[in-house]
Amino acid sequence: QVQLVESGGGLVQAGGSLRLSCAASGGTFSRYLMGWFRQAPGKERKFVAGITSSGGRTYYGDSVNVRFIISRDNAKNTVYLRMNSLKPEDTAVYYCAASPGFGDPVREYVYDSWGQGIQVTVSS
């Protein structure tokens, strides 16, 4: 497993932008499929975005497609989530996750390492 630490969350007004970062350590980052999930209060955790180990392919949940962009820098062992045109319904705790790369990237069970989560709050 790899250790993951998220940063970059906070409070932003609707229409604004944020960039989340997730720094990985303790593993070979370039081998991992990486994902972002989020959990709003009282709701289940949901897939937001995923990126293959090389960065060559990305995946997005329906609610964030076009507005969010996932990227990675394997030299820095970091994955990013650029969030644009934020809406109040994007308010949630955002989690970074790492997978050895097998299975459907939108499924939680594919990932075996998780960060502690970081709060993103979008005010109207």
JSON list of C-alpha atoms in Angstrom, two decimals:
[
{"chain": "A", "resi": 1, "resn": "GLN", "atom": "CA", "xyz": [0.00, 0.00, 0.00]},
{"chain": "A", "resi": 2, "resn": "VAL", "atom": "CA", "xyz": [0.98, 3.62, -0.41]},
{"chain": "A", "resi": 3, "resn": "GLN", "atom": "CA", "xyz": [0.46, 6.54, 1.95]},
{"chain": "A", "resi": 4, "resn": "LEU", "atom": "CA", "xyz": [-1.61, 9.44, 0.61]},
{"chain": "A", "resi": 5, "resn": "VAL", "atom": "CA", "xyz": [-1.98, 12.99, 1.89]},
{"chain": "A", "resi": 6, "resn": "GLU", "atom": "CA", "xyz": [-4.44, 15.45, 0.36]},
{"chain": "A", "resi": 7, "resn": "SER", "atom": "CA", "xyz": [-4.07, 19.22, 0.40]},
{"chain": "A", "resi": 8, "resn": "GLY", "atom": "CA", "xyz": [-5.59, 22.29, -1.23]},
{"chain": "A", "resi": 9, "resn": "GLY", "atom": "CA", "xyz": [-9.13, 22.13, 0.06]},
{"chain": "A", "resi": 10, "resn": "GLY", "atom": "CA", "xyz": [-11.05, 24.95, 1.68]},
{"chain": "A", "resi": 11, "resn": "LEU", "atom": "CA", "xyz": [-13.90, 27.40, 1.23]},
{"chain": "A", "resi": 12, "resn": "VAL", "atom": "CA", "xyz": [-14.66, 28.91, -2.17]},
{"chain": "A", "resi": 13, "resn": "GLN", "atom": "CA", "xyz": [-17.57, 30.82, -3.68]},
{"chain": "A", "resi": 14, "resn": "ALA", "atom": "CA", "xyz": [-19.74, 29.29, -6.34]},
{"chain": "A", "resi": 15, "resn": "GLY", "atom": "CA", "xyz": [-18.16, 29.69, -9.74]},
{"chain": "A", "resi": 16, "resn": "GLY", "atom": "CA", "xyz": [-14.67, 29.63, -8.31]},
{"chain": "A", "resi": 17, "resn": "SER", "atom": "CA", "xyz": [-11.86, 27.13, -8.65]},
{"chain": "A", "resi": 18, "resn": "LEU", "atom": "CA", "xyz": [-9.66, 25.00, -6.45]},
{"chain": "A", "resi": 19, "resn": "ARG", "atom": "CA", "xyz": [-6.84, 22.57, -7.07]},
{"chain": "A", "resi": 20, "resn": "LEU", "atom": "CA", "xyz": [-6.48, 19.57, -4.83]},
{"chain": "A", "resi": 21, "resn": "SER", "atom": "CA", "xyz": [-3.19, 17.76, -4.54]},
{"chain": "A", "resi": 22, "resn": "CYS", "atom": "CA", "xyz": [-2.46, 14.28, -3.27]},
{"chain": "A", "resi": 23, "resn": "ALA", "atom": "CA", "xyz": [1.11, 13.39, -2.39]},
{"chain": "A", "resi": 24, "resn": "ALA", "atom": "CA", "xyz": [2.03, 9.73, -2.31]},
{"chain": "A", "resi": 25, "resn": "SER", "atom": "CA", "xyz": [4.83, 7.99, -0.45]},
{"chain": "A", "resi": 26, "resn": "GLY", "atom": "CA", "xyz": [5.93, 4.49, 0.38]},
{"chain": "A", "resi": 27, "resn": "GLY", "atom": "CA", "xyz": [5.27, 2.91, -2.98]},
{"chain": "A", "resi": 28, "resn": "THR", "atom": "CA", "xyz": [6.05, 3.07, -6.67]},
{"chain": "A", "resi": 29, "resn": "PHE", "atom": "CA", "xyz": [3.67, 5.85, -7.57]},
{"chain": "A", "resi": 30, "resn": "SER", "atom": "CA", "xyz": [4.08, 5.48, -11.30]},
{"chain": "A", "resi": 31, "resn": "ARG", "atom": "CA", "xyz": [2.55, 2.01, -11.15]},
{"chain": "A", "resi": 32, "resn": "TYR", "atom": "CA", "xyz": [-0.69, 3.09, -9.50]},
{"chain": "A", "resi": 33, "resn": "LEU", "atom": "CA", "xyz": [-4.03, 3.94, -10.95]},
{"chain": "A", "resi": 34, "resn": "MET", "atom": "CA", "xyz": [-5.12, 7.03, -9.00]},
{"chain": "A", "resi": 35, "resn": "GLY", "atom": "CA", "xyz": [-8.59, 8.23, -8.20]},
{"chain": "A", "resi": 36, "resn": "TRP", "atom": "CA", "xyz": [-10.54, 10.95, -6.47]},
{"chain": "A", "resi": 37, "resn": "PHE", "atom": "CA", "xyz": [-13.78, 10.28, -4.63]},
{"chain": "A", "resi": 38, "resn": "ARG", "atom": "CA", "xyz": [-16.02, 12.53, -2.59]},
{"chain": "A", "resi": 39, "resn": "GLN", "atom": "CA", "xyz": [-18.57, 12.16, 0.15]},
{"chain": "A", "resi": 40, "resn": "ALA", "atom": "CA", "xyz": [-21.19, 14.77, 0.93]},
{"chain": "A", "resi": 41, "resn": "PRO", "atom": "CA", "xyz": [-22.88, 14.87, 4.35]},
{"chain": "A", "resi": 42, "resn": "GLY", "atom": "CA", "xyz": [-25.39, 12.07, 4.69]},
{"chain": "A", "resi": 43, "resn": "LYS", "atom": "CA", "xyz": [-24.51, 10.57, 1.33]},
{"chain": "A", "resi": 44, "resn": "GLU", "atom": "CA", "xyz": [-22.44, 7.71, 0.02]},
{"chain": "A", "resi": 45, "resn": "ARG", "atom": "CA", "xyz": [-18.92, 8.20, -1.23]},
{"chain": "A", "resi": 46, "resn": "LYS", "atom": "CA", "xyz": [-18.88, 8.63, -5.01]},
{"chain": "A", "resi": 47, "resn": "PHE", "atom": "CA", "xyz": [-16.32, 8.47, -7.77]},
{"chain": "A", "resi": 48, "resn": "VAL", "atom": "CA", "xyz": [-15.11, 11.82, -9.08]},
{"chain": "A", "resi": 49, "resn": "ALA", "atom": "CA", "xyz": [-12.17, 11.14, -11.38]},
{"chain": "A", "resi": 50, "resn": "GLY", "atom": "CA", "xyz": [-9.47, 8.61, -12.15]},
{"chain": "A", "resi": 51, "resn": "ILE", "atom": "CA", "xyz": [-6.22, 8.50, -14.09]},
{"chain": "A", "resi": 52, "resn": "THR", "atom": "CA", "xyz": [-4.13, 5.59, -15.30]},
{"chain": "A", "resi": 53, "resn": "SER", "atom": "CA", "xyz": [-0.57, 5.02, -14.11]},
{"chain": "A", "resi": 54, "resn": "SER", "atom": "CA", "xyz": [0.98, 6.71, -17.13]},
{"chain": "A", "resi": 55, "resn": "GLY", "atom": "CA", "xyz": [-1.57, 9.50, -17.20]},
{"chain": "A", "resi": 56, "resn": "GLY", "atom": "CA", "xyz": [-2.63, 8.45, -20.65]},
{"chain": "A", "resi": 57, "resn": "ARG", "atom": "CA", "xyz": [-6.26, 7.92, -19.85]},
{"chain": "A", "resi": 58, "resn": "THR", "atom": "CA", "xyz": [-8.68, 9.71, -17.55]},
{"chain": "A", "resi": 59, "resn": "TYR", "atom": "CA", "xyz": [-12.15, 8.95, -16.25]},
{"chain": "A", "resi": 60, "resn": "TYR", "atom": "CA", "xyz": [-14.80, 11.25, -14.79]},
{"chain": "A", "resi": 61, "resn": "GLY", "atom": "CA", "xyz": [-18.04, 10.98, -12.91]},
{"chain": "A", "resi": 62, "resn": "ASP", "atom": "CA", "xyz": [-21.05, 12.39, -14.71]},
{"chain": "A", "resi": 63, "resn": "SER", "atom": "CA", "xyz": [-21.57, 15.26, -12.30]},
{"chain": "A", "resi": 64, "resn": "VAL", "atom": "CA", "xyz": [-18.08, 16.70, -12.77]},
{"chain": "A", "resi": 65, "resn": "ASN", "atom": "CA", "xyz": [-17.25, 15.87, -16.38]},
{"chain": "A", "resi": 66, "resn": "VAL", "atom": "CA", "xyz": [-15.86, 18.93, -18.22]},
{"chain": "A", "resi": 67, "resn": "ARG", "atom": "CA", "xyz": [-15.60, 21.03, -15.01]},
{"chain": "A", "resi": 68, "resn": "PHE", "atom": "CA", "xyz": [-12.93, 18.95, -13.26]},
{"chain": "A", "resi": 69, "resn": "ILE", "atom": "CA", "xyz": [-9.56, 17.84, -14.59]},
{"chain": "A", "resi": 70, "resn": "ILE", "atom": "CA", "xyz": [-7.40, 15.11, -13.10]},
{"chain": "A", "resi": 71, "resn": "SER", "atom": "CA", "xyz": [-3.69, 15.00, -13.79]},
{"chain": "A", "resi": 72, "resn": "ARG", "atom": "CA", "xyz": [-0.55, 13.53, -12.31]},
{"chain": "A", "resi": 73, "resn": "ASP", "atom": "CA", "xyz": [3.16, 14.19, -12.07]},
{"chain": "A", "resi": 74, "resn": "ASN", "atom": "CA", "xyz": [4.96, 10.90, -11.58]},
{"chain": "A", "resi": 75, "resn": "ALA", "atom": "CA", "xyz": [8.26, 12.67, -10.95]},
{"chain": "A", "resi": 76, "resn": "LYS", "atom": "CA", "xyz": [6.65, 14.38, -7.95]},
{"chain": "A", "resi": 77, "resn": "ASN", "atom": "CA", "xyz": [4.54, 11.40, -6.83]},
{"chain": "A", "resi": 78, "resn": "THR", "atom": "CA", "xyz": [1.51, 13.64, -6.91]},
{"chain": "A", "resi": 79, "resn": "VAL", "atom": "CA", "xyz": [-1.96, 13.55, -8.42]},
{"chain": "A", "resi": 80, "resn": "TYR", "atom": "CA", "xyz": [-4.05, 16.68, -8.86]},
{"chain": "A", "resi": 81, "resn": "LEU", "atom": "CA", "xyz": [-7.70, 17.54, -9.22]},
{"chain": "A", "resi": 82, "resn": "ARG", "atom": "CA", "xyz": [-8.42, 20.89, -10.79]},
{"chain": "A", "resi": 83, "resn": "MET", "atom": "CA", "xyz": [-11.99, 21.92, -10.00]},
{"chain": "A", "resi": 84, "resn": "ASN", "atom": "CA", "xyz": [-13.54, 24.71, -12.03]},
{"chain": "A", "resi": 85, "resn": "SER", "atom": "CA", "xyz": [-16.99, 26.32, -12.03]},
{"chain": "A", "resi": 86, "resn": "LEU", "atom": "CA", "xyz": [-17.63, 24.98, -8.56]},
{"chain": "A", "resi": 87, "resn": "LYS", "atom": "CA", "xyz": [-21.19, 24.58, -7.36]},
{"chain": "A", "resi": 88, "resn": "PRO", "atom": "CA", "xyz": [-22.61, 24.29, -3.84]},
{"chain": "A", "resi": 89, "resn": "GLU", "atom": "CA", "xyz": [-23.43, 20.66, -4.60]},
{"chain": "A", "resi": 90, "resn": "ASP", "atom": "CA", "xyz": [-19.69, 20.00, -4.99]},
{"chain": "A", "resi": 91, "resn": "THR", "atom": "CA", "xyz": [-19.35, 20.51, -1.23]},
{"chain": "A", "resi": 92, "resn": "ALA", "atom": "CA", "xyz": [-17.93, 17.31, 0.22]},
{"chain": "A", "resi": 93, "resn": "VAL", "atom": "CA", "xyz": [-14.94, 15.62, 1.74]},
{"chain": "A", "resi": 94, "resn": "TYR", "atom": "CA", "xyz": [-12.64, 14.65, -1.12]},
{"chain": "A", "resi": 95, "resn": "TYR", "atom": "CA", "xyz": [-10.54, 11.51, -0.91]},
{"chain": "A", "resi": 96, "resn": "CYS", "atom": "CA", "xyz": [-7.51, 10.48, -2.91]},
{"chain": "A", "resi": 97, "resn": "ALA", "atom": "CA", "xyz": [-7.09, 6.77, -3.57]},
{"chain": "A", "resi": 98, "resn": "ALA", "atom": "CA", "xyz": [-4.51, 4.47, -5.15]},
{"chain": "A", "resi": 99, "resn": "SER", "atom": "CA", "xyz": [-5.00, 1.18, -6.93]},
{"chain": "A", "resi": 100, "resn": "PRO", "atom": "CA", "xyz": [-2.52, -1.41, -8.15]},
{"chain": "A", "resi": 101, "resn": "GLY", "atom": "CA", "xyz": [-4.38, -1.02, -11.38]},
{"chain": "A", "resi": 102, "resn": "PHE", "atom": "CA", "xyz": [-6.83, -3.85, -11.72]},
{"chain": "A", "resi": 103, "resn": "GLY", "atom": "CA", "xyz": [-10.53, -3.46, -12.33]},
{"chain": "A", "resi": 104, "resn": "ASP", "atom": "CA", "xyz": [-13.01, -0.71, -13.02]},
{"chain": "A", "resi": 105, "resn": "PRO", "atom": "CA", "xyz": [-11.49, 2.64, -11.93]},
{"chain": "A", "resi": 106, "resn": "VAL", "atom": "CA", "xyz": [-14.87, 4.00, -10.81]},
{"chain": "A", "resi": 107, "resn": "ARG", "atom": "CA", "xyz": [-15.32, 1.26, -8.20]},
{"chain": "A", "resi": 108, "resn": "GLU", "atom": "CA", "xyz": [-14.11, 1.80, -4.63]},
{"chain": "A", "resi": 109, "resn": "TYR", "atom": "CA", "xyz": [-13.06, -1.82, -4.18]},
{"chain": "A", "resi": 110, "resn": "VAL", "atom": "CA", "xyz": [-10.38, -1.39, -6.84]},
{"chain": "A", "resi": 111, "resn": "TYR", "atom": "CA", "xyz": [-8.45, 0.97, -4.56]},
{"chain": "A", "resi": 112, "resn": "ASP", "atom": "CA", "xyz": [-6.43, -0.34, -1.60]},
{"chain": "A", "resi": 113, "resn": "SER", "atom": "CA", "xyz": [-4.95, 2.90, -0.27]},
{"chain": "A", "resi": 114, "resn": "TRP", "atom": "CA", "xyz": [-6.88, 6.00, 0.81]},
{"chain": "A", "resi": 115, "resn": "GLY", "atom": "CA", "xyz": [-6.01, 9.44, 2.08]},
{"chain": "A", "resi": 116, "resn": "GLN", "atom": "CA", "xyz": [-7.61, 10.93, 5.17]},
{"chain": "A", "resi": 117, "resn": "GLY", "atom": "CA", "xyz": [-9.83, 13.21, 3.12]},
{"chain": "A", "resi": 118, "resn": "ILE", "atom": "CA", "xyz": [-10.01, 16.98, 2.78]},
{"chain": "A", "resi": 119, "resn": "GLN", "atom": "CA", "xyz": [-12.98, 19.30, 3.06]},
{"chain": "A", "resi": 120, "resn": "VAL", "atom": "CA", "xyz": [-14.16, 21.38, 0.11]},
{"chain": "A", "resi": 121, "resn": "THR", "atom": "CA", "xyz": [-16.97, 23.83, 0.79]},
{"chain": "A", "resi": 122, "resn": "VAL", "atom": "CA", "xyz": [-18.64, 25.85, -1.95]},
{"chain": "A", "resi": 123, "resn": "SER", "atom": "CA", "xyz": [-20.76, 28.76, -0.80]},
{"chain": "A", "resi": 124, "resn": "SER", "atom": "CA", "xyz": [-23.67, 30.08, -2.83]}
]
